[in-house]
Amino acid sequence: MSNGLKSTPLSQSQMGIYVESIQHPNSLVYHMPFLYTLDKSIDLERLRAAIYRVIEAHPAFYSYYTTDDNGEPLIVERKDLPIVVDIQSVADMDAMKHDIAQRFDLAEGRPVHIALYSGKEHNYMLFEVHHIVCDGASASILMDELDRAYRGEDIEPEDYTFYDVTAEELRLRAGSQDYDEARRWHEENFNVGDVDTQIIADRNDKEHRVVHAEYDLNLDLDSLRNLMDTTGVKPGTLFTSAFALLMSKFTGDDQVLFSTIWHGRGDRRMARTMGMFVKTLPVYYAFNNDMTIAELFAHGDKIIKGARKHSIFSFADANAALGIKSNYLFVYQGYLFNNMSIGGYPVSMLDLEDSATTEPLAVQIYQERDGSYRAVVEYFAHLYSDALIHQLVHSFEAILNSMKDGAQSINELSFITSEQEALLDSFNATERDYDTSKTILDYFAQYVAQTPDHPAVVYKDRAYSYREVDELSNKIAHRIHRAGLGRNDVVAVIIPRSEWMMIASLGVLKAGCGYEPLDPSYPRERLQFMTADAGVRMIIGDAELIASMELTADNILYTSDIASMNEPATPVGVEVLPSDLFIMLYTSGSTGVPKGCMIEHRNVLAFALSHSRICDIQGESRVAAYASYGFDASLMDTYGTIVSGATLHIIAEEIRLDFVALNDYFLKHRITTSFMTTQVGFQFATACESPYLKTLMVGGEKLASIEPPKGFKLFNAYGPTECCVYTNVYNVAKYEDNIPIGKALPNIKLYVVDGNGRRLPAGAVGELWVAGHQVSRGYLNREEQMAKVFTANPFNDDDAYNRVYHTGDIVRYLTDGNVQFVGRRDGQVKI
């Protein structure tokens, strides 16, 4: 420059900070205000003299930031402008500590401010500096040299300044063998595709807010020291590897990518150099079931050391060249700031700006004087709840405490503490008493006796009382019984939408058989396979449908003949047990081959009672039967009605997708309760104008964000057919970006597990297993598939919960006990 002052262009790291600081002059992101608490015996005049000697030795403190004639940023050394350290008295530092910090404007003044304070019980030093001229290592160097200067030692000027470091970096980046080698190393180790490590948010507040939290980690220090001694792993690699495992569990991915920072002082000449040399480094881990702890640490060493060695190829370079990105920051800081002293007296430090992270989640690990560890966590509180962060920290502790030796498999590690397990157990405290010796038929008989003339089912202009449905279904039962069918036999039913959806089903059940509802919209070959696979010996249905589908059986009963049959209208007298087959529902599954799922009476009763309570179905309720007869949701329509003595309205096919006609029907018949498939229910919820509707249940697909309807409750339901309709339900009472699938129904227990069947904490992503009263008998003639998805419950051996069904759905528990759907195990699509 023409004035002869020493100057240099900015390094890449400095340039990024400079540009953002100029664009956002009021931002505190790069503001580093440290308040040091000193012993009262410290002589502040002597300390001030020591400060002047120390800062005189470091050119970074005398830097100004400006631009050259072409507008390019420059660092200029201005020792002609002195730094003044004031000494003030303070009555109550706690009351004023957040008011003493200043703001730095790089375009206007020097980016450093130092002040001393004399208090009643302690003395204080405020050292605040802009990050562009100082990093954590520099602050540590400063305190070490202040102690030396205070004790009278000479402080020599830097012989390798940040001007020299910057010049060397610019030279290497301009084109060198080192830079080319660094680029190739990154291409070999970080060409990882679109890995995007990101924990699903559990909040979505409009106001951006950063929270700073600190945790004293509950770790087995003796065990960790032994692990480090036997494996040779350094603390930085140990903790970074544990964090990578943590991210894998909380994202559900076996590949994770995040960033760390390094002090950037690989050159020994920089041991005393003051400046901002921090490098952001990428960290990538890929996990497999065979990986041992030793292999985990070896990979961590390779990545961390390699990234440091090749840091001339920056994170920004890697992002541009390879498309890698990081959402989270993890840093092992060790003893940084924890072993400071001046004049033989310990010094403690407080960061006055403790919530300035630009990452949604930043975790730093510090080691205390006594050898214990502390986690400093900064996170976006508009995305993540405090409770979720607590879960992360506890799981981090669990991982570290379960690491024992290098030969140990990572699959043997625990990701859950006893406290976290207790929380999950509280979510599963779902027991609710009911008479498990009864069946749906007992409830139906109860209402036949109590309210025989109350309408049971309505279709178009035809209405049938409980007595009339009882008599017609008794006739059907006698006909089936006379044909020699009974317990565990299957009767197929193929009918259009009509009153027979209730009547024919009850007739089959009264005969002690299970029914197989056939959907006429299915291909003929599929229906023929289903009847053959189930060993159907009798078909009840519409004559035209039976003929068109070319269905055959030893016995066929046409619905047109039922009313005139010469069969008794009295009970058939067959004993029906809770363990008897209720319905055979076929699901295609991932193979495309239909599987017959055997659902028992006990499953349906447990579900129907829960559904009735959730929807508050009572005797005067009018329930719409919207679901297809062959869809498991038809069970909620029909049997939620029957256990409540209510009235079922079969919605005619021609108005199911006509929202105007459907709304008119709801108005005319004062429908109080309905289920609809998700997309249809979403549209109807926004269009319904009926003042009589109290409850709308939707399910089958992911529910998109929706404003809660006024006048009635909207429930989002989830559940596999194998567990009898739905196992989770959520009351949509507010607008949410990601609507949960809700909490477990009564007498249902849910487990979120990893690929090895180990229970995962709230917030972690894994497969959903279901146990309880609604878990079905399983698949017919599919022993191999049965063995895969219906297994013994490793978490509960009570008779009612000793089997679990593996849903194949990827979910996570929220910290309030609700479950959030993430995707399918075979698809892993996050939604």
PDB file of C-alpha atoms in Angstrom, residues 42-279:
ATOM      1  CA  ILE A  42      -4.254 -10.303  41.447  1.00  0.00           C
ATOM      2  CA  ASP A  43      -2.689  -6.850  41.036  1.00  0.00           C
ATOM      3  CA  LEU A  44      -4.625  -5.275  38.161  1.00  0.00           C
ATOM      4  CA  GLU A  45      -1.976  -2.631  37.384  1.00  0.00           C
ATOM      5  CA  ARG A  46       0.604  -5.354  37.121  1.00  0.00           C
ATOM      6  CA  LEU A  47      -1.765  -7.411  34.998  1.00  0.00           C
ATOM      7  CA  ARG A  48      -2.411  -4.453  32.695  1.00  0.00           C
ATOM      8  CA  ALA A  49       1.342  -4.071  32.145  1.00  0.00           C
ATOM      9  CA  ALA A  50       1.525  -7.787  31.373  1.00  0.00           C
ATOM     10  CA  ILE A  51      -1.323  -7.439  28.860  1.00  0.00           C
ATOM     11  CA  TYR A  52       0.490  -4.655  27.015  1.00  0.00           C
ATOM     12  CA  ARG A  53       3.636  -6.789  26.798  1.00  0.00           C
ATOM     13  CA  VAL A  54       1.733  -9.801  25.478  1.00  0.00           C
ATOM     14  CA  ILE A  55      -0.315  -8.005  22.834  1.00  0.00           C
ATOM     15  CA  GLU A  56       2.787  -6.139  21.693  1.00  0.00           C
ATOM     16  CA  ALA A  57       4.282  -9.521  20.769  1.00  0.00           C
ATOM     17  CA  HIS A  58       1.357 -10.485  18.496  1.00  0.00           C
ATOM     18  CA  PRO A  59       0.656  -8.495  15.307  1.00  0.00           C
ATOM     19  CA  ALA A  60      -2.867  -9.915  15.004  1.00  0.00           C
ATOM     20  CA  PHE A  61      -4.056  -7.581  17.782  1.00  0.00           C
ATOM     21  CA  TYR A  62      -2.987  -4.546  15.746  1.00  0.00           C
ATOM     22  CA  SER A  63      -4.779  -5.536  12.556  1.00  0.00           C
ATOM     23  CA  TYR A  64      -7.318  -3.442  10.725  1.00  0.00           C
ATOM     24  CA  TYR A  65      -9.456  -4.571   7.814  1.00  0.00           C
ATOM     25  CA  THR A  66      -9.837  -2.486   4.724  1.00  0.00           C
ATOM     26  CA  THR A  67      -9.811  -2.823   0.947  1.00  0.00           C
ATOM     27  CA  ASP A  68      -7.275  -2.012  -1.727  1.00  0.00           C
ATOM     28  CA  ASP A  69      -7.832   0.202  -4.738  1.00  0.00           C
ATOM     29  CA  ASN A  70      -9.635  -2.677  -6.468  1.00  0.00           C
ATOM     30  CA  GLY A  71     -11.961  -3.302  -3.544  1.00  0.00           C
ATOM     31  CA  GLU A  72     -10.203  -6.493  -2.428  1.00  0.00           C
ATOM     32  CA  PRO A  73     -10.106  -7.016   1.376  1.00  0.00           C
ATOM     33  CA  LEU A  74      -6.766  -6.506   3.100  1.00  0.00           C
ATOM     34  CA  ILE A  75      -5.377  -6.949   6.600  1.00  0.00           C
ATOM     35  CA  VAL A  76      -3.316  -3.929   7.644  1.00  0.00           C
ATOM     36  CA  GLU A  77      -1.046  -3.739  10.699  1.00  0.00           C
ATOM     37  CA  ARG A  78      -1.573  -0.441  12.579  1.00  0.00           C
ATOM     38  CA  LYS A  79       0.708  -0.271  15.634  1.00  0.00           C
ATOM     39  CA  ASP A  80       0.465   3.504  15.454  1.00  0.00           C
ATOM     40  CA  LEU A  81      -3.063   3.166  16.913  1.00  0.00           C
ATOM     41  CA  PRO A  82      -2.622   1.979  20.519  1.00  0.00           C
ATOM     42  CA  ILE A  83      -4.786  -0.507  22.394  1.00  0.00           C
ATOM     43  CA  VAL A  84      -5.982   0.950  25.698  1.00  0.00           C
ATOM     44  CA  VAL A  85      -6.775  -1.339  28.644  1.00  0.00           C
ATOM     45  CA  ASP A  86      -9.017   0.399  31.197  1.00  0.00           C
ATOM     46  CA  ILE A  87      -9.354  -0.557  34.867  1.00  0.00           C
ATOM     47  CA  GLN A  88     -12.763  -0.008  36.458  1.00  0.00           C
ATOM     48  CA  SER A  89     -14.463  -0.813  39.739  1.00  0.00           C
ATOM     49  CA  VAL A  90     -17.596  -2.929  39.663  1.00  0.00           C
ATOM     50  CA  ALA A  91     -20.040  -3.558  42.492  1.00  0.00           C
ATOM     51  CA  ASP A  92     -21.887  -6.524  41.014  1.00  0.00           C
ATOM     52  CA  MET A  93     -20.391  -8.207  37.969  1.00  0.00           C
ATOM     53  CA  ASP A  94     -23.238 -10.706  37.676  1.00  0.00           C
ATOM     54  CA  ALA A  95     -25.653  -7.832  37.188  1.00  0.00           C
ATOM     55  CA  MET A  96     -23.647  -6.115  34.459  1.00  0.00           C
ATOM     56  CA  LYS A  97     -21.665  -8.880  32.749  1.00  0.00           C
ATOM     57  CA  HIS A  98     -23.949  -9.014  29.739  1.00  0.00           C
ATOM     58  CA  ASP A  99     -23.804  -5.228  29.276  1.00  0.00           C
ATOM     59  CA  ILE A 100     -20.047  -4.756  29.097  1.00  0.00           C
ATOM     60  CA  ALA A 101     -19.431  -6.477  25.770  1.00  0.00           C
ATOM     61  CA  GLN A 102     -19.019  -4.332  22.664  1.00  0.00           C
ATOM     62  CA  ARG A 103     -19.811  -4.892  19.020  1.00  0.00           C
ATOM     63  CA  PHE A 104     -17.138  -5.025  16.344  1.00  0.00           C
ATOM     64  CA  ASP A 105     -17.476  -3.338  12.975  1.00  0.00           C
ATOM     65  CA  LEU A 106     -14.613  -4.552  10.814  1.00  0.00           C
ATOM     66  CA  ALA A 107     -15.060  -1.615   8.470  1.00  0.00           C
ATOM     67  CA  GLU A 108     -14.627   0.936  11.261  1.00  0.00           C
ATOM     68  CA  GLY A 109     -12.310  -0.147  14.060  1.00  0.00           C
ATOM     69  CA  ARG A 110      -9.865  -2.540  15.646  1.00  0.00           C
ATOM     70  CA  PRO A 111     -11.403  -5.996  16.354  1.00  0.00           C
ATOM     71  CA  VAL A 112     -10.213  -6.318  19.966  1.00  0.00           C
ATOM     72  CA  HIS A 113     -11.232  -4.855  23.318  1.00  0.00           C
ATOM     73  CA  ILE A 114      -9.671  -5.606  26.724  1.00  0.00           C
ATOM     74  CA  ALA A 115     -10.778  -4.247  30.118  1.00  0.00           C
ATOM     75  CA  LEU A 116     -10.042  -5.029  33.756  1.00  0.00           C
ATOM     76  CA  TYR A 117     -12.514  -4.812  36.635  1.00  0.00           C
ATOM     77  CA  SER A 118     -12.022  -4.658  40.376  1.00  0.00           C
ATOM     78  CA  GLY A 119     -14.870  -6.334  42.252  1.00  0.00           C
ATOM     79  CA  LYS A 120     -15.642  -6.958  45.919  1.00  0.00           C
ATOM     80  CA  GLU A 121     -14.648 -10.609  45.985  1.00  0.00           C
ATOM     81  CA  HIS A 122     -12.955 -11.126  42.635  1.00  0.00           C
ATOM     82  CA  ASN A 123     -11.162  -9.278  39.912  1.00  0.00           C
ATOM     83  CA  TYR A 124     -12.120  -9.715  36.284  1.00  0.00           C
ATOM     84  CA  MET A 125     -10.688  -9.447  32.822  1.00  0.00           C
ATOM     85  CA  LEU A 126     -12.857  -8.909  29.762  1.00  0.00           C
ATOM     86  CA  PHE A 127     -11.155 -10.082  26.604  1.00  0.00           C
ATOM     87  CA  GLU A 128     -13.353  -9.737  23.582  1.00  0.00           C
ATOM     88  CA  VAL A 129     -12.135 -10.144  20.085  1.00  0.00           C
ATOM     89  CA  HIS A 130     -13.471 -10.750  16.612  1.00  0.00           C
ATOM     90  CA  HIS A 131     -13.030 -14.321  15.457  1.00  0.00           C
ATOM     91  CA  ILE A 132     -11.218 -13.101  12.339  1.00  0.00           C
ATOM     92  CA  VAL A 133      -8.074 -12.406  14.405  1.00  0.00           C
ATOM     93  CA  CYS A 134      -8.385 -15.019  17.135  1.00  0.00           C
ATOM     94  CA  ASP A 135      -9.482 -18.581  17.711  1.00  0.00           C
ATOM     95  CA  GLY A 136      -9.723 -20.810  20.774  1.00  0.00           C
ATOM     96  CA  ALA A 137      -6.104 -21.894  20.568  1.00  0.00           C
ATOM     97  CA  SER A 138      -5.021 -18.257  20.328  1.00  0.00           C
ATOM     98  CA  ALA A 139      -7.050 -17.386  23.408  1.00  0.00           C
ATOM     99  CA  SER A 140      -5.340 -20.251  25.241  1.00  0.00           C
ATOM    100  CA  ILE A 141      -1.905 -18.959  24.113  1.00  0.00           C
ATOM    101  CA  LEU A 142      -2.861 -15.490  25.335  1.00  0.00           C
ATOM    102  CA  MET A 143      -3.702 -16.736  28.840  1.00  0.00           C
ATOM    103  CA  ASP A 144      -0.538 -18.791  29.058  1.00  0.00           C
ATOM    104  CA  GLU A 145       1.598 -15.819  28.073  1.00  0.00           C
ATOM    105  CA  LEU A 146      -0.299 -13.478  30.419  1.00  0.00           C
ATOM    106  CA  ASP A 147       0.599 -15.771  33.293  1.00  0.00           C
ATOM    107  CA  ARG A 148       4.235 -15.753  32.240  1.00  0.00           C
ATOM    108  CA  ALA A 149       4.311 -11.987  31.772  1.00  0.00           C
ATOM    109  CA  TYR A 150       2.556 -11.413  35.108  1.00  0.00           C
ATOM    110  CA  ARG A 151       5.280 -13.498  36.764  1.00  0.00           C
ATOM    111  CA  GLY A 152       7.919 -11.318  35.130  1.00  0.00           C
ATOM    112  CA  GLU A 153       9.052 -13.475  32.222  1.00  0.00           C
ATOM    113  CA  ASP A 154       9.969 -11.939  28.880  1.00  0.00           C
ATOM    114  CA  ILE A 155       7.508 -12.375  26.008  1.00  0.00           C
ATOM    115  CA  GLU A 156       9.326 -12.579  22.710  1.00  0.00           C
ATOM    116  CA  PRO A 157       7.655 -11.284  19.539  1.00  0.00           C
ATOM    117  CA  GLU A 158       6.238 -13.881  17.192  1.00  0.00           C
ATOM    118  CA  ASP A 159       8.801 -15.066  14.671  1.00  0.00           C
ATOM    119  CA  TYR A 160       6.143 -16.618  12.426  1.00  0.00           C
ATOM    120  CA  THR A 161       3.143 -14.334  12.265  1.00  0.00           C
ATOM    121  CA  PHE A 162      -0.329 -14.755  10.866  1.00  0.00           C
ATOM    122  CA  TYR A 163       0.829 -12.639   7.929  1.00  0.00           C
ATOM    123  CA  ASP A 164       3.338 -15.386   7.138  1.00  0.00           C
ATOM    124  CA  VAL A 165       0.730 -18.121   7.581  1.00  0.00           C
ATOM    125  CA  THR A 166      -1.691 -16.373   5.263  1.00  0.00           C
ATOM    126  CA  ALA A 167       0.951 -15.804   2.612  1.00  0.00           C
ATOM    127  CA  GLU A 168       1.928 -19.500   2.726  1.00  0.00           C
ATOM    128  CA  GLU A 169      -1.694 -20.607   2.385  1.00  0.00           C
ATOM    129  CA  LEU A 170      -2.315 -18.332  -0.560  1.00  0.00           C
ATOM    130  CA  ARG A 171       0.824 -19.658  -2.252  1.00  0.00           C
ATOM    131  CA  LEU A 172      -0.231 -23.284  -1.812  1.00  0.00           C
ATOM    132  CA  ARG A 173      -3.765 -22.686  -2.988  1.00  0.00           C
ATOM    133  CA  ALA A 174      -2.542 -20.859  -6.076  1.00  0.00           C
ATOM    134  CA  GLY A 175      -1.300 -24.172  -7.438  1.00  0.00           C
ATOM    135  CA  SER A 176       0.947 -26.694  -5.756  1.00  0.00           C
ATOM    136  CA  GLN A 177       1.591 -30.398  -5.426  1.00  0.00           C
ATOM    137  CA  ASP A 178       0.244 -30.246  -1.860  1.00  0.00           C
ATOM    138  CA  TYR A 179      -3.050 -28.807  -3.045  1.00  0.00           C
ATOM    139  CA  ASP A 180      -3.418 -31.404  -5.822  1.00  0.00           C
ATOM    140  CA  GLU A 181      -2.648 -34.211  -3.387  1.00  0.00           C
ATOM    141  CA  ALA A 182      -5.202 -32.842  -0.927  1.00  0.00           C
ATOM    142  CA  ARG A 183      -7.823 -32.692  -3.644  1.00  0.00           C
ATOM    143  CA  ARG A 184      -7.185 -36.333  -4.632  1.00  0.00           C
ATOM    144  CA  TRP A 185      -7.376 -37.464  -1.011  1.00  0.00           C
ATOM    145  CA  HIS A 186     -10.785 -35.832  -0.584  1.00  0.00           C
ATOM    146  CA  GLU A 187     -12.016 -37.363  -3.824  1.00  0.00           C
ATOM    147  CA  GLU A 188     -10.959 -40.807  -2.592  1.00  0.00           C
ATOM    148  CA  ASN A 189     -12.538 -40.462   0.854  1.00  0.00           C
ATOM    149  CA  PHE A 190     -15.546 -38.178   0.390  1.00  0.00           C
ATOM    150  CA  ASN A 191     -17.037 -39.156  -2.937  1.00  0.00           C
ATOM    151  CA  VAL A 192     -20.030 -40.416  -0.955  1.00  0.00           C
ATOM    152  CA  GLY A 193     -23.001 -39.340  -3.027  1.00  0.00           C
ATOM    153  CA  ASP A 194     -25.869 -37.473  -1.448  1.00  0.00           C
ATOM    154  CA  VAL A 195     -25.313 -38.379   2.205  1.00  0.00           C
ATOM    155  CA  ASP A 196     -27.274 -35.774   4.121  1.00  0.00           C
ATOM    156  CA  THR A 197     -27.039 -36.417   7.851  1.00  0.00           C
ATOM    157  CA  GLN A 198     -29.970 -34.653   9.426  1.00  0.00           C
ATOM    158  CA  ILE A 199     -32.128 -35.430  12.428  1.00  0.00           C
ATOM    159  CA  ILE A 200     -35.786 -34.854  11.683  1.00  0.00           C
ATOM    160  CA  ALA A 201     -36.999 -31.739  13.462  1.00  0.00           C
ATOM    161  CA  ASP A 202     -39.543 -32.212  16.223  1.00  0.00           C
ATOM    162  CA  ARG A 203     -40.463 -28.530  16.324  1.00  0.00           C
ATOM    163  CA  ASN A 204     -41.258 -25.897  13.735  1.00  0.00           C
ATOM    164  CA  ASP A 205     -41.448 -22.535  15.442  1.00  0.00           C
ATOM    165  CA  LYS A 206     -41.477 -19.454  13.261  1.00  0.00           C
ATOM    166  CA  GLU A 207     -39.010 -17.522  15.397  1.00  0.00           C
ATOM    167  CA  HIS A 208     -35.362 -18.521  14.908  1.00  0.00           C
ATOM    168  CA  ARG A 209     -33.817 -19.245  18.295  1.00  0.00           C
ATOM    169  CA  VAL A 210     -30.503 -20.739  19.383  1.00  0.00           C
ATOM    170  CA  VAL A 211     -30.143 -22.413  22.771  1.00  0.00           C
ATOM    171  CA  HIS A 212     -26.897 -23.049  24.617  1.00  0.00           C
ATOM    172  CA  ALA A 213     -26.935 -25.969  27.041  1.00  0.00           C
ATOM    173  CA  GLU A 214     -24.221 -27.651  29.072  1.00  0.00           C
ATOM    174  CA  TYR A 215     -24.200 -31.187  30.401  1.00  0.00           C
ATOM    175  CA  ASP A 216     -21.847 -32.875  32.832  1.00  0.00           C
ATOM    176  CA  LEU A 217     -21.470 -36.240  31.134  1.00  0.00           C
ATOM    177  CA  ASN A 218     -22.107 -39.272  33.307  1.00  0.00           C
ATOM    178  CA  LEU A 219     -19.260 -41.454  32.079  1.00  0.00           C
ATOM    179  CA  ASP A 220     -17.307 -44.371  33.503  1.00  0.00           C
ATOM    180  CA  LEU A 221     -13.942 -42.614  33.453  1.00  0.00           C
ATOM    181  CA  ASP A 222     -11.916 -45.646  34.560  1.00  0.00           C
ATOM    182  CA  SER A 223     -13.414 -47.741  31.778  1.00  0.00           C
ATOM    183  CA  LEU A 224     -12.762 -45.036  29.169  1.00  0.00           C
ATOM    184  CA  ARG A 225      -9.148 -44.636  30.293  1.00  0.00           C
ATOM    185  CA  ASN A 226      -8.658 -48.387  30.064  1.00  0.00           C
ATOM    186  CA  LEU A 227     -10.203 -48.407  26.589  1.00  0.00           C
ATOM    187  CA  MET A 228      -7.862 -45.664  25.423  1.00  0.00           C
ATOM    188  CA  ASP A 229      -4.871 -47.422  26.963  1.00  0.00           C
ATOM    189  CA  THR A 230      -5.634 -50.806  25.402  1.00  0.00           C
ATOM    190  CA  THR A 231      -6.615 -49.541  21.958  1.00  0.00           C
ATOM    191  CA  GLY A 232      -4.308 -46.547  21.715  1.00  0.00           C
ATOM    192  CA  VAL A 233      -7.193 -44.363  20.584  1.00  0.00           C
ATOM    193  CA  LYS A 234      -6.929 -40.658  21.293  1.00  0.00           C
ATOM    194  CA  PRO A 235      -9.818 -38.905  23.077  1.00  0.00           C
ATOM    195  CA  GLY A 236     -10.663 -36.876  19.974  1.00  0.00           C
ATOM    196  CA  THR A 237     -11.150 -39.973  17.814  1.00  0.00           C
ATOM    197  CA  LEU A 238     -12.975 -41.798  20.603  1.00  0.00           C
ATOM    198  CA  PHE A 239     -15.554 -39.071  21.118  1.00  0.00           C
ATOM    199  CA  THR A 240     -15.909 -38.287  17.413  1.00  0.00           C
ATOM    200  CA  SER A 241     -16.568 -41.956  16.640  1.00  0.00           C
ATOM    201  CA  ALA A 242     -19.190 -42.129  19.384  1.00  0.00           C
ATOM    202  CA  PHE A 243     -20.872 -39.038  17.948  1.00  0.00           C
ATOM    203  CA  ALA A 244     -20.906 -40.649  14.485  1.00  0.00           C
ATOM    204  CA  LEU A 245     -22.657 -43.710  15.930  1.00  0.00           C
ATOM    205  CA  LEU A 246     -25.105 -41.415  17.694  1.00  0.00           C
ATOM    206  CA  MET A 247     -25.951 -39.656  14.437  1.00  0.00           C
ATOM    207  CA  SER A 248     -26.448 -42.987  12.706  1.00  0.00           C
ATOM    208  CA  LYS A 249     -29.055 -44.056  15.248  1.00  0.00           C
ATOM    209  CA  PHE A 250     -30.886 -40.747  15.329  1.00  0.00           C
ATOM    210  CA  THR A 251     -31.067 -40.458  11.544  1.00  0.00           C
ATOM    211  CA  GLY A 252     -31.575 -44.119  10.737  1.00  0.00           C
ATOM    212  CA  ASP A 253     -28.736 -44.083   8.198  1.00  0.00           C
ATOM    213  CA  ASP A 254     -25.642 -46.286   8.114  1.00  0.00           C
ATOM    214  CA  GLN A 255     -23.645 -43.432   6.589  1.00  0.00           C
ATOM    215  CA  VAL A 256     -23.133 -40.136   8.366  1.00  0.00           C
ATOM    216  CA  LEU A 257     -21.352 -36.938   7.409  1.00  0.00           C
ATOM    217  CA  PHE A 258     -20.771 -33.959   9.644  1.00  0.00           C
ATOM    218  CA  SER A 259     -18.014 -31.449  10.267  1.00  0.00           C
ATOM    219  CA  THR A 260     -15.434 -30.818  12.927  1.00  0.00           C
ATOM    220  CA  ILE A 261     -12.920 -28.059  13.450  1.00  0.00           C
ATOM    221  CA  TRP A 262      -9.176 -28.178  13.917  1.00  0.00           C
ATOM    222  CA  HIS A 263      -6.890 -25.498  15.266  1.00  0.00           C
ATOM    223  CA  GLY A 264      -4.936 -25.604  12.009  1.00  0.00           C
ATOM    224  CA  ARG A 265      -1.528 -25.499  13.704  1.00  0.00           C
ATOM    225  CA  GLY A 266       0.145 -28.419  12.003  1.00  0.00           C
ATOM    226  CA  ASP A 267       3.245 -26.296  11.450  1.00  0.00           C
ATOM    227  CA  ARG A 268       5.369 -26.187  14.617  1.00  0.00           C
ATOM    228  CA  ARG A 269       6.326 -22.598  13.815  1.00  0.00           C
ATOM    229  CA  MET A 270       2.745 -21.645  14.694  1.00  0.00           C
ATOM    230  CA  ALA A 271       2.990 -22.728  18.335  1.00  0.00           C
ATOM    231  CA  ARG A 272       2.750 -19.102  19.523  1.00  0.00           C
ATOM    232  CA  THR A 273       1.130 -17.518  16.505  1.00  0.00           C
ATOM    233  CA  MET A 274      -1.955 -15.469  17.283  1.00  0.00           C
ATOM    234  CA  GLY A 275      -4.678 -15.483  14.654  1.00  0.00           C
ATOM    235  CA  MET A 276      -7.641 -17.329  13.219  1.00  0.00           C
ATOM    236  CA  PHE A 277      -6.378 -20.605  11.805  1.00  0.00           C
ATOM    237  CA  VAL A 278      -9.313 -22.854  12.527  1.00  0.00           C
ATOM    238  CA  LYS A 279     -10.133 -25.257   9.712  1.00  0.00           C
TER     239      LYS A 279
END
